[in-house]
Structure formats: structure tokens, C-alpha cells
Coordinates of C-alpha atoms and ligand atoms in Angstrom, one line a residue:
Chain A
M1296 CA 64.0 88.0 78.6
T1297 CA 63.6 87.1 75.0
P1298 CA 63.5 83.6 73.5
E1299 CA 65.9 82.8 70.7
V1300 CA 66.3 79.9 68.4
R1301 CA 69.7 78.8 67.1
G1302 CA 70.6 76.4 64.6
R1303 CA 73.1 75.3 61.9
G1304 CA 72.7 75.1 58.2
W1305 CA 73.6 76.8 54.9
L1306 CA 72.8 79.9 53.1
T1307 CA 72.4 79.5 49.4
T1308 CA 71.6 81.7 46.5
R1309 CA 72.2 81.3 42.8
G1310 CA 74.0 78.0 43.4
Q1311 CA 76.4 79.4 46.0
A1312 CA 76.3 78.1 49.4
V1313 CA 78.0 78.9 52.7
P1314 CA 77.6 77.1 56.0
A1315 CA 76.1 79.4 58.5
L1316 CA 74.8 79.7 62.0
F1317 CA 71.3 81.2 62.0
V1318 CA 69.5 82.6 65.0
G1319 CA 65.8 83.6 65.3
R1320 CA 64.8 86.4 67.5
A1321 CA 61.5 88.1 68.3
G1322 CA 61.5 91.5 66.6
Q1323 CA 63.8 90.5 63.8
A1324 CA 62.0 91.4 60.5
G1325 CA 63.4 89.7 57.5
L1326 CA 66.8 88.2 57.0
T1327 CA 70.0 90.0 58.0
I1328 CA 73.4 88.4 57.2
D1329 CA 76.9 89.1 58.1
P1330 CA 79.0 91.2 55.6
G1331 CA 81.4 88.2 55.4
Q1332 CA 78.6 85.8 54.4
A1333 CA 77.2 88.4 51.9
R1334 CA 80.6 88.6 50.2
S1335 CA 80.9 84.8 49.9
L1336 CA 77.5 84.6 48.4
S1337 CA 77.9 87.7 46.3
A1338 CA 74.5 88.6 47.7
L1339 CA 73.1 92.1 47.8
A1340 CA 70.2 93.4 49.9
G1341 CA 66.9 92.4 48.1
D1342 CA 68.3 89.1 46.8
A1343 CA 66.2 86.0 47.5
L1344 CA 68.2 83.7 49.7
T1345 CA 67.4 80.2 50.8
V1346 CA 68.3 79.1 54.4
V1347 CA 68.8 75.4 54.5
S1348 CA 68.5 73.9 57.9
S1349 CA 70.4 70.8 59.1
R1350 CA 67.1 69.5 60.4
T1351 CA 65.2 67.3 58.0
R1352 CA 61.6 66.5 57.5
L1353 CA 60.2 63.3 56.0
S1354 CA 58.9 63.6 52.5
P1355 CA 57.7 61.1 50.1
L1356 CA 61.2 61.1 48.7
G1357 CA 62.7 60.4 52.1
P1358 CA 64.2 63.0 54.6
V1359 CA 64.8 66.4 53.0
P1360 CA 66.2 69.4 54.7
I1361 CA 63.8 72.1 55.9
T1362 CA 64.3 75.2 53.9
A1363 CA 63.1 78.8 54.1
S1364 CA 63.2 81.3 51.3
L1365 CA 63.7 84.8 52.4
L1366 CA 64.5 88.2 50.9
L1367 CA 67.8 89.5 52.1
G1368 CA 66.8 92.5 54.2
G1369 CA 70.1 93.8 55.4
I1370 CA 73.8 93.2 55.7
A1371 CA 75.3 94.0 59.1
P1372 CA 77.6 92.4 61.7
A1373 CA 76.0 90.7 64.6
A1374 CA 75.5 92.8 67.6
T1375 CA 76.4 90.1 70.1
G1376 CA 80.0 89.1 70.4
R1377 CA 80.1 86.0 68.5
R1378 CA 83.2 84.9 66.8
E1379 CA 81.2 83.1 64.1
P1380 CA 79.1 85.2 61.7
E1381 CA 75.4 84.7 62.3
A1382 CA 72.4 85.1 59.9
R1383 CA 69.5 86.6 61.7
L1384 CA 65.9 85.8 60.8
P1385 CA 62.4 86.0 62.4
L1386 CA 61.8 83.8 65.3
E1387 CA 58.9 82.0 63.6
E1388 CA 61.1 81.1 60.6
A1389 CA 63.8 79.8 62.8
R1390 CA 61.3 77.6 64.7
R1391 CA 60.1 76.2 61.4
L1392 CA 63.6 75.5 60.2
L1393 CA 64.3 73.5 63.3
A1394 CA 60.9 71.9 63.4
L1395 CA 60.1 73.4 66.9
A1396 CA 56.6 74.0 68.1
P1397 CA 55.4 77.5 68.6
G1398 CA 56.6 78.8 71.9
E1399 CA 59.6 76.5 71.9
A1400 CA 63.1 78.0 71.9
T1401 CA 66.7 76.7 72.0
G1402 CA 67.7 79.4 74.3
Y1403 CA 66.8 82.6 76.0
E1404 CA 68.5 85.9 76.0
L1405 CA 68.5 88.0 79.1
R1406 CA 69.1 91.7 79.0
L1407 CA 70.2 93.1 82.3
S1408 CA 69.8 96.6 83.6
D1409 CA 73.1 96.0 85.5
P1410 CA 75.5 94.3 83.1
D1411 CA 78.1 93.8 85.8
R1412 CA 75.9 91.2 87.5
A1413 CA 75.9 88.9 84.4
D1414 CA 77.9 86.1 86.0
E1415 CA 75.6 86.0 89.0
V1416 CA 72.4 86.1 87.0
A1417 CA 73.8 83.4 84.7
R1418 CA 74.4 81.0 87.6
A1419 CA 70.9 81.8 89.0
A1420 CA 69.3 81.2 85.7
A1421 CA 71.1 77.9 85.2
A1422 CA 70.0 76.8 88.6
A1423 CA 66.4 77.9 88.0
A1424 CA 66.2 76.1 84.6
G1425 CA 66.4 72.7 86.4
L1426 CA 67.8 71.3 83.2
P1427 CA 71.4 71.0 82.1
V1428 CA 71.7 74.3 80.2
T1429 CA 74.7 76.2 79.1
T1430 CA 74.9 80.0 79.8
T1431 CA 77.0 82.5 78.0
T1432 CA 77.4 86.0 79.6
W1433 CA 78.4 88.9 77.5
Q1434 CA 81.8 88.8 79.2
Q1435 CA 82.4 85.2 77.9
A1436 CA 81.0 86.1 74.5
N1437 CA 83.4 89.1 74.4
R1438 CA 86.2 87.4 76.2
P1439 CA 89.1 88.5 74.0
L1440 CA 88.0 92.1 74.1
V1441 CA 87.4 92.1 77.9
L1442 CA 90.8 90.5 78.5
A1443 CA 92.5 92.9 76.1
L1444 CA 90.9 95.9 77.7
R1445 CA 91.7 94.6 81.2
L1446 CA 95.3 94.1 80.2
E1447 CA 95.3 97.5 78.7
R1448 CA 94.0 99.0 81.9
V1449 CA 96.7 97.4 83.9
V1450 CA 99.4 98.6 81.5
L1451 CA 97.9 102.0 81.3
F1452 CA 97.8 102.2 85.1
A1453 CA 101.4 101.2 85.3
T1454 CA 102.3 103.8 82.6
V1455 CA 100.4 106.5 84.5
F1456 CA 102.1 105.4 87.7
L1457 CA 105.5 105.7 86.1
V1458 CA 104.6 109.1 84.5
V1459 CA 103.6 110.4 87.9
V1460 CA 106.7 109.0 89.5
V1461 CA 108.9 110.7 87.0
A1462 CA 106.9 113.9 87.2
G1463 CA 107.4 113.7 90.9
L1464 CA 111.2 113.3 90.5
N1465 CA 111.0 116.4 88.2
L1466 CA 109.1 118.2 91.0
A1467 CA 111.8 117.2 93.4
A1468 CA 114.4 118.7 91.1
T1469 CA 112.4 121.8 90.7
S1470 CA 112.0 122.1 94.5
A1471 CA 115.7 121.6 94.9
V1472 CA 116.4 124.4 92.5
L1473 CA 113.8 126.5 94.3
V1474 CA 115.6 125.8 97.6
A1475 CA 119.0 126.6 96.1
T1476 CA 117.9 129.9 94.6
R1477 CA 115.9 131.0 97.5
S1478 CA 118.2 129.8 100.3
A1479 CA 119.2 133.4 101.1
D1480 CA 115.5 134.2 101.6
A1481 CA 115.1 131.1 103.8
A1482 CA 118.1 132.3 105.8
V1483 CA 116.6 135.8 106.2
L1484 CA 113.3 134.2 107.4
S1485 CA 115.2 132.3 110.0
V1486 CA 117.0 135.4 111.2
L1487 CA 113.5 137.0 111.4
G1488 CA 112.5 134.2 113.8
A1489 CA 111.0 131.6 111.6
A1490 CA 111.4 128.2 113.0
P1491 CA 113.0 125.5 110.9
K1492 CA 109.5 123.8 110.7
A1493 CA 108.0 127.0 109.4
I1494 CA 110.6 127.3 106.7
E1495 CA 110.1 123.6 105.8
R1496 CA 106.4 124.2 105.5
V1497 CA 107.0 127.2 103.1
F1498 CA 108.9 125.0 100.7
V1499 CA 106.6 122.0 101.0
A1500 CA 103.7 124.3 100.3
A1501 CA 105.4 125.7 97.2
G1502 CA 106.1 122.1 96.1
L1503 CA 102.6 121.0 96.8
L1504 CA 101.2 124.0 94.9
L1505 CA 103.2 123.0 91.9
G1506 CA 102.2 119.4 92.3
A1507 CA 98.4 120.3 92.8
A1508 CA 98.6 122.5 89.7
G1509 CA 100.2 119.7 87.7
T1510 CA 97.7 117.2 89.0
A1511 CA 94.7 119.4 88.2
A1512 CA 96.0 120.1 84.7
G1513 CA 96.8 116.5 84.1
L1514 CA 93.5 115.2 85.3
L1515 CA 91.5 117.9 83.5
G1516 CA 93.4 117.3 80.3
G1517 CA 93.2 113.6 80.6
A1518 CA 89.5 113.6 81.3
A1519 CA 88.9 116.0 78.5
L1520 CA 90.9 113.8 76.1
A1521 CA 89.1 110.6 77.3
V1522 CA 85.8 112.2 76.7
A1523 CA 86.8 113.5 73.3
L1524 CA 88.2 110.1 72.3
D1525 CA 85.0 108.4 73.4
R1526 CA 82.7 110.9 71.7
T1527 CA 84.5 110.8 68.4
A1528 CA 84.9 107.1 68.6
A1529 CA 88.6 107.7 67.7
I1530 CA 89.8 104.1 68.0
P1531 CA 87.5 101.8 66.1
L1532 CA 87.4 98.1 66.7
P1533 CA 87.0 95.4 64.0
A1534 CA 83.3 94.9 63.9
Q1535 CA 83.5 91.2 63.0
L1536 CA 85.3 90.4 66.2
F1537 CA 83.7 92.6 68.8
S1538 CA 80.3 93.9 69.6
L1539 CA 81.8 97.2 70.6
A1540 CA 82.3 99.5 67.6
H1541 CA 85.2 101.4 69.2
V1542 CA 87.4 101.4 72.2
P1543 CA 85.4 103.0 75.0
F1544 CA 87.0 105.7 77.2
R1545 CA 85.3 106.3 80.5
V1546 CA 86.3 108.7 83.2
E1547 CA 86.0 106.7 86.4
P1548 CA 85.8 108.9 89.6
L1549 CA 87.6 106.2 91.5
D1550 CA 90.6 106.1 88.9
V1551 CA 90.7 109.9 88.9
G1552 CA 90.7 110.0 92.7
A1553 CA 93.4 107.3 92.9
V1554 CA 95.6 109.2 90.5
A1555 CA 95.0 112.5 92.2
V1556 CA 95.7 111.1 95.7
F1557 CA 98.9 109.3 94.5
S1558 CA 100.1 112.4 92.6
L1559 CA 99.5 114.7 95.6
L1560 CA 101.2 112.3 98.0
W1561 CA 104.1 111.9 95.7
S1562 CA 104.4 115.7 95.3
Y1563 CA 104.5 116.0 99.0
V1564 CA 107.2 113.4 99.3
A1565 CA 109.2 114.9 96.4
A1566 CA 108.9 118.4 97.8
S1567 CA 109.5 117.6 101.5
V1568 CA 113.1 116.3 100.9
P1569 CA 114.5 119.5 99.5
A1570 CA 112.2 121.4 102.0
R1571 CA 113.9 119.6 104.9
L1572 CA 117.3 120.6 103.5
A1573 CA 116.2 124.2 103.3
A1574 CA 115.2 124.1 107.0
R1575 CA 118.6 122.9 107.9
L1576 CA 120.7 125.3 105.9
P1577 CA 123.6 126.8 107.7
V1578 CA 122.2 130.3 107.9
T1579 CA 125.4 132.2 108.3
E1580 CA 127.1 130.5 105.5
V1581 CA 124.2 131.3 103.2
L1582 CA 124.2 134.9 104.3
R1583 CA 128.0 135.1 103.7
A1584 CA 127.5 133.8 100.2
V1585 CA 125.2 136.6 99.0
Chain B
M377 CA 110.7 145.9 125.5
P378 CA 113.4 147.4 127.7
S379 CA 113.8 145.2 130.8
D380 CA 113.3 146.5 134.2
G381 CA 117.0 147.1 134.7
A382 CA 117.5 143.8 136.4
G383 CA 120.6 143.1 134.4
P384 CA 122.2 143.3 131.0
L385 CA 119.9 142.6 128.0
L386 CA 122.7 140.7 126.3
R387 CA 125.8 139.2 127.7
A388 CA 128.7 137.4 126.0
E389 CA 131.2 135.6 128.2
G390 CA 134.6 134.2 127.0
L391 CA 133.5 134.0 123.3
A392 CA 135.9 132.3 120.9
K393 CA 135.5 131.6 117.3
G394 CA 137.7 130.4 114.5
F395 CA 137.4 128.7 111.2
G396 CA 139.3 126.1 109.3
P397 CA 140.7 122.7 110.0
P398 CA 142.9 122.3 113.2
D399 CA 146.2 122.4 111.3
Q400 CA 145.5 125.7 109.5
R401 CA 143.0 127.2 111.9
V402 CA 142.2 130.9 111.6
Q403 CA 141.3 132.2 115.2
L404 CA 139.2 135.3 114.8
F405 CA 138.9 136.1 118.6
S406 CA 138.9 134.5 121.9
G407 CA 138.0 135.4 125.5
L408 CA 135.6 138.1 124.2
D409 CA 133.3 139.6 126.8
L410 CA 130.5 142.0 126.1
S411 CA 127.5 143.3 128.0
L412 CA 124.7 145.4 126.5
S413 CA 122.3 147.2 128.7
D414 CA 119.2 149.1 128.1
G415 CA 119.9 152.3 126.3
D416 CA 123.3 151.3 125.0
F417 CA 124.1 152.3 121.5
V418 CA 127.4 150.6 120.7
A419 CA 129.6 150.8 117.5
I420 CA 131.9 147.9 116.6
V421 CA 134.8 148.7 114.4
G422 CA 137.7 146.8 113.1
P423 CA 139.5 145.9 109.8
S424 CA 137.8 143.8 107.2
G425 CA 137.9 140.1 107.9
C426 CA 138.5 140.5 111.7
G427 CA 135.3 138.8 112.5
K428 CA 132.7 141.6 113.1
S429 CA 129.9 139.9 111.1
T430 CA 130.8 136.5 112.8
L431 CA 130.5 138.1 116.2
L432 CA 127.0 139.4 115.3
H433 CA 126.0 136.0 114.2
L434 CA 127.2 134.5 117.5
L435 CA 125.3 137.2 119.4
A436 CA 122.1 136.5 117.4
G437 CA 122.4 132.7 118.0
L438 CA 122.8 132.0 114.3
E439 CA 126.0 130.1 114.9
P440 CA 127.4 128.5 118.0
P441 CA 130.7 129.8 119.5
D442 CA 133.8 127.5 119.9
A443 CA 133.9 128.5 123.5
G444 CA 132.0 130.7 125.9
R445 CA 128.4 131.6 125.9
V446 CA 125.8 134.2 124.9
L447 CA 123.0 135.1 127.1
V448 CA 119.9 136.9 126.0
G449 CA 118.4 138.0 129.3
A450 CA 118.6 134.7 131.1
S451 CA 118.5 132.4 128.1
D452 CA 121.6 130.8 126.8
W453 CA 121.5 130.1 123.0
T454 CA 123.2 126.8 123.2
A455 CA 120.7 125.6 125.8
L456 CA 117.8 126.1 123.5
T457 CA 116.4 123.8 120.8
A458 CA 116.3 125.1 117.2
E459 CA 112.7 126.0 117.6
G460 CA 113.4 127.7 120.9
R461 CA 116.3 129.7 119.3
A462 CA 114.0 130.8 116.4
S463 CA 111.3 132.0 118.8
L464 CA 113.7 133.9 121.1
R465 CA 115.5 135.4 118.1
G466 CA 112.2 136.6 116.6
E467 CA 111.1 138.1 119.9
A468 CA 114.4 139.6 121.2
I469 CA 116.7 140.3 118.3
G470 CA 116.3 142.7 115.4
F471 CA 118.9 142.2 112.6
V472 CA 119.8 144.6 109.8
F473 CA 122.1 143.4 107.1
Q474 CA 124.5 145.3 104.8
F475 CA 122.2 144.2 102.0
H476 CA 118.5 144.8 102.5
H477 CA 117.5 141.1 102.0
L478 CA 113.9 142.0 101.4
L479 CA 111.7 139.3 99.9
P480 CA 111.1 140.4 96.2
E481 CA 107.6 139.0 96.0
L482 CA 106.3 141.0 99.0
T483 CA 105.5 144.8 99.1
A484 CA 107.3 147.0 101.5
E485 CA 104.4 146.8 103.9
E486 CA 104.3 143.0 103.7
N487 CA 108.1 142.7 104.2
V488 CA 107.8 144.8 107.4
A489 CA 104.7 142.8 108.5
L490 CA 106.5 139.5 108.0
P491 CA 108.1 139.1 111.5
L492 CA 104.7 139.7 113.0
L493 CA 103.1 137.1 110.7
L494 CA 105.8 134.6 111.5
A495 CA 105.0 135.2 115.2
G496 CA 101.4 134.2 114.5
R497 CA 100.0 137.7 114.7
G498 CA 96.8 138.5 112.7
E499 CA 97.3 139.9 109.2
A500 CA 95.3 143.1 109.8
E501 CA 97.1 143.9 112.9
A502 CA 100.5 143.1 111.3
R503 CA 99.7 145.3 108.3
R504 CA 98.6 148.2 110.6
A505 CA 101.8 148.0 112.6
A506 CA 103.9 147.8 109.4
R507 CA 102.2 150.9 107.9
E508 CA 102.8 152.9 111.1
L509 CA 106.4 152.0 111.1
L510 CA 106.8 152.8 107.4
V511 CA 105.5 156.2 108.2
A512 CA 108.1 156.5 111.0
V513 CA 110.9 155.7 108.5
G514 CA 109.5 158.2 106.1
L515 CA 108.1 155.8 103.6
S516 CA 104.4 156.4 104.1
G517 CA 103.7 156.6 100.3
R518 CA 105.6 153.5 99.4
A519 CA 103.9 150.9 101.5
G520 CA 102.6 149.1 98.4
A521 CA 105.8 149.3 96.5
F522 CA 107.9 146.2 95.7
P523 CA 111.5 146.2 96.7
R524 CA 112.8 146.3 93.1
T525 CA 111.0 149.7 92.6
L526 CA 112.6 151.2 95.7
S527 CA 115.9 153.0 95.9
G528 CA 118.8 151.6 97.9
G529 CA 118.2 153.9 100.8
E530 CA 114.5 153.2 100.8
R531 CA 115.1 149.4 100.8
Q532 CA 117.4 149.7 103.7
R533 CA 114.9 151.8 105.6
V534 CA 112.3 149.1 104.9
A535 CA 114.7 146.5 106.2
L536 CA 115.2 148.7 109.3
A537 CA 111.5 148.8 109.9
R538 CA 111.3 145.0 109.5
A539 CA 114.1 144.6 112.1
V540 CA 112.3 146.6 114.7
V541 CA 108.6 145.9 114.0
R542 CA 108.5 143.4 117.0
R543 CA 110.3 145.9 119.3
P544 CA 113.3 143.7 119.9
R545 CA 115.3 144.2 123.0
I546 CA 118.5 144.1 121.0
L547 CA 119.0 145.6 117.6
L548 CA 122.1 144.2 115.7
A549 CA 123.1 146.0 112.5
D550 CA 125.9 144.7 110.3
E551 CA 127.2 147.7 108.2
P552 CA 123.7 148.9 107.6
T553 CA 124.9 151.8 105.5
G554 CA 127.6 149.8 103.8
S555 CA 125.9 149.6 100.4
L556 CA 124.6 153.2 100.3
D557 CA 126.1 156.4 99.2
A558 CA 127.0 159.1 101.7
A559 CA 123.6 161.0 101.6
H560 CA 121.5 157.8 101.9
A561 CA 123.9 156.5 104.6
A562 CA 123.4 159.5 106.7
E563 CA 119.7 159.3 106.4
V564 CA 119.5 155.5 107.3
F565 CA 122.0 156.0 110.2
E566 CA 119.9 158.8 111.6
L567 CA 116.8 156.7 111.4
L568 CA 118.6 153.7 112.9
A569 CA 119.7 155.8 115.8
G570 CA 116.2 157.2 116.3
V571 CA 114.5 153.8 115.9
A572 CA 116.9 152.1 118.2
R573 CA 116.4 154.7 120.9
E574 CA 112.6 154.5 120.6
R575 CA 111.8 150.9 119.9
S576 CA 114.6 148.7 121.2
G577 CA 116.7 148.4 124.4
A578 CA 120.2 148.3 123.1
A579 CA 121.8 148.5 119.7
L580 CA 125.0 147.2 118.3
V581 CA 126.2 148.5 115.0
V582 CA 129.1 147.3 112.9
T583 CA 130.5 150.2 110.9
H584 CA 133.6 151.1 108.9
D585 CA 133.0 154.8 109.2
P586 CA 134.6 156.6 112.1
A587 CA 132.1 159.4 111.8
W588 CA 129.2 157.1 112.5
A589 CA 131.1 155.4 115.2
A590 CA 131.7 158.7 116.9
R591 CA 127.9 159.3 117.2
C592 CA 127.4 156.1 119.2
S593 CA 127.5 156.1 123.0
R594 CA 130.5 153.7 123.0
T595 CA 132.9 152.5 120.3
L596 CA 134.5 149.1 120.6
R597 CA 137.3 147.7 118.4
L598 CA 137.3 144.0 117.7
V599 CA 140.8 142.5 118.2
P600 CA 141.9 138.9 118.6
E601 CA 141.8 139.2 122.4
G602 CA 138.2 140.5 122.4
L603 CA 136.7 143.9 122.4
E604 CA 138.6 147.0 123.5
E605 CA 137.5 150.5 124.0
A606 CA 138.5 152.7 121.0
Ligands
ATP1025 N1 131.7 129.8 107.6 C1 132.9 130.2 107.4 N2 133.8 129.3 107.0 C2 135.1 129.7 106.8 N3 135.6 130.9 107.1 C3 134.8 131.8 107.5 C4 133.4 131.5 107.8 N4 132.8 132.6 108.2 C5 133.7 133.5 108.3 N5 134.9 133.1 107.9 C6 136.1 133.8 107.9 O1 136.2 134.6 109.1 C7 136.8 135.8 108.8 C8 135.9 136.9 109.4 O2 134.7 137.0 108.6 P1 133.7 138.2 108.9 O3 132.6 138.1 107.8 O4 133.2 138.0 110.3 O5 134.6 139.5 108.8 P2 134.1 141.0 109.0 O6 134.8 141.5 110.1 O7 132.6 141.1 109.1 O8 134.6 141.6 107.6 P3 134.0 142.7 106.8 O9 134.3 144.0 107.5 O10 134.7 142.6 105.5 O11 132.5 142.4 106.7 C9 137.0 136.0 107.4 O12 138.4 135.7 107.0 C10 136.2 134.9 106.8 O13 136.8 134.3 105.7
MG1026 MG1 131.1 141.7 107.8

């Protein structure tokens, strides 16, 4: 848990000024501003910048804004998923700008070992605070991205589903061709005493073998592609909007399992229809035809 | 296995079969009776298209007759389920076709072992039986050969071995030498006769060649009224 101090004000240098959010964090050394702010100010690293707070202090001349002069240490987008650009500065400077006493903070940042429990922790923290506080989880902060990714997942899943269905129909066609080309052999098997069920099993097994090979190839290829796309950060995200630098690809065992199970089930269905036909072929007519 | 002489191995009573719609029906035969006993080696002759193959199919329970019935021992084909027919056929009937109909992906040995495997026998046992039988049909060196590398006569000998590997009571052969030249045909026919005598109870061979027919214990001619002695 780290305290943070947030405030509003302006960044000024050489007569240029932009309104800005500033945030003080422990561990932040010097001033870091957003590339957008840097551009508006024509500021470069090493420039002297003045942060003007919206808080005022009383001076002999009346209330004047509290200011801090800092050297611009770095230009980088904020790590947290804020829509507005943030200027980051040392915690103590931020406290001074907002006239807070040492130890005071406008908020606290919690870093969780299990990010998926953010909602739960936010509720608990709000309850524990005893004061009316607002909580913002990383999901809320990154809402557009989270929604986009969730939508993308749904669409992708639907796409994969359709691909598998179409591949299954293909498999059914392949199995039908197999049954048609090997009907003489099926007839011979039945003359040799193979029960219809046994013949059906042979063709189902052939179809399942094809389906399993296709599923394995698809899953391995897909997983490899996902890992490669993730490693190479192949799809970058606009850094100003999202705290993630690129679209993450993760191979989820559950997803892989679901796709595998569905594909195999569907191969079974696709193969068993032609296989059933093979088991009911009129043996003598097939034998006459060859 | 030859039965204990308690009756015919195969009996057909009043068989009738025809094809086509009622208004242009082609009746092949009707009122056909046949009885095969242990040790019979019967030739069936008749002009092309008279229904010899069809008769074998009826006897093997591959197709139902229009009228009459076929009994294998005491079992009537039509009284059995599909599974029951398959199991009886595997156990009691050996079938040799004009064309060898070997499975191209399997070696000679595997083709011969196939009926045993279909019957649920262990692979080692099935292979051993297949190898022995391949020796008996003179193919000891070709057990591992695939059908496409075998000659026509060799393929037919493998097919013959496959038909008798389960020691069927009844061996049905539909022009087993029809696709072979004279020399190979003689070879295969000799083998068939020998194998039939040794490994099955009764044999019924469809043939066009009077010379082969003469070597059988009986020759029957298929006519529309049934089978008549020739
Ligand atoms: N499933 C069927 N549908 C229609 N006609 C059939 C069918 N099976 C056989 N036939 C007809 O029955 C007749 C007898 O056929 P079958 O094959 O039994 O003759 P075959 O005596 O074996 O002739 P071949 O000596 O040429 O082999 C033929 O005219 C054939 O066209
Ligand atoms: Mg014929």
C-alpha cells in the first residue's frame, strides 16, 4: 500500500502553460510528464518546469498559488490507465503543493498479488476506511480496454466455434468420401463376419483420428502463434489510452481444453453419420458394383 | 468344424429371388432346394446372369430371399439380428470372391488374420494361424507382402486362406479362378479343393469351366426352377 497525493494545477515553462493533473508518489524521483504535455510545452528533459497548484497560500500580497520548480526528469506515459495525462512528482513536493501535512495523502494505491480480486479488495478497503472514499480498481481505470478485450474474446470464441463447425462439416464430407471409396472393403469386412457395429466403429475411428490430428495441429499451431504474438508484442496499443503496451495473448488451459473437447465431440458427430451409413450398406449391391 | 453328422450343414428350402419392380420383374429362380452335408464338394454352373452369385449371397445370409429359407445348421438367417448374422457368418461361412478383395493396407498375413481379429482372437494367435495357413497355400515367403506386390494367383491364394482361417463349416466360392489365367487357375483350384477337404465341412463352388466342375463330387446347374443335376 502506497500513499499518493493527487491534485490539479498547471505546468508552466518559458511562458507556456498547460492545465495538468499531478500526482505524487513515494519512490518518484524528479518530475516526469506525459509526452502530450511535453509537446504542448515544447519541454525537453532537463528543462526547468514550474508546477502551479490550484491551492493557494496567504502571502503579504494576498492568496497566491503554491508553486514548485522542478527539473524535468523524464517524459513517459503514465503507467496507470488514466485517460488524462498525469505529471508525476515526488510525494513530498505534491504534499507541499497541496499544503498537506507530512504523512497526509489524498489517496492510497494498493498493489495486489492477485489482481482478479481487485473489486473485492476495493469494497473491503472502502468499508474499512470509515469515511466516504472513492475507490478505483484497475479494471475501472482500464475500462475501455477491458471491455474491448472481453468483446474481442467473445467474438474470437464465436469465430473459433464457427471455424470448428465448418471444419467438422469438412470432416463429415471427408468421411463420406472415405465411406464411398472404401465401401467395397466395408462389404468384405461384413462378409468376413464383422458386425455392423464393428464396421461403424472402424469409420468413426478413422474420422476421429483425422479430427484428433486436426485438433492437435490447430491447438499447437494456435498456442505457438499466441505465444509468438505475445513475446514479440506484435499488436501494440496506444500508450496514451491504455496501461498495457500491447495486446496480450495468453494460452488458457481452460480455453484450450474447451476447444479440444468441442472439436473432438464435433469430429465424432461428423464422422459417425457417414460411419452409420457404411454399417448399413447393402453388401451385395456394393460387391456387385466392383 | 464338421458336424457330428446330425444333419446337413446347410439347407435351402423353396428359395425364390427376383429383381426389379413388380411390372417388369426378373425372376431368377424359385422353389430352389439345396442340402450340403459334410464332405460335399459341389459345383454350380449356369449361364451368365442366371443368378449364381445371387444364390451364394442368399446362402451366406448377405441378402434375404423373396421366399423360402436358408438354414445353417439349425439357424435360420432371417430369424437372426444383423449382429447375429454377422457372428454366424464369421463362424460358419468362408467366402471367396472372383476378385480377391484383400485390404490394400494390410499385409498378406494381416489379411488372413483379419477374420480371427474380427472374432476377438488375440493378435499373436491370429498371426500365428495366418502364417501357418500361408505356408499351406504355398506363400510362406510372402507373409509380409502387401496385396499390390502379389501376383493375381498369389492374391487369390491369400483370399482363400482368409476364407478358411476360421475353419468354416461351409466354404462358398464365386468363380474363384475367374480372374486368373489357366495355369494360376489350376493352382488355385487345386488348393481350394485341398483346403476345402481339410478345413471345412462342405464347399460350394460357382464355376464356368466344365473341367473344374468335373472334379467336384457333384455338379448342379442353376435353372429357373432351382438346381438340377448336370
Ligand atoms: N441388386 C440387384 N438389383 C437388380 N438386379 C440384380 C441385383 N443383383 C442381381 N441382379 C440381377 O440378377 C441377375 C443375376 O445376377 P448374378 O450376379 O447372380 O448372376 P451370375 O449368375 O452370378 O452371373 P455371372 O456368371 O455373370 O457372374 C443379373 O441379371 C443381375 O442384373
Ligand atoms: Mg456371378
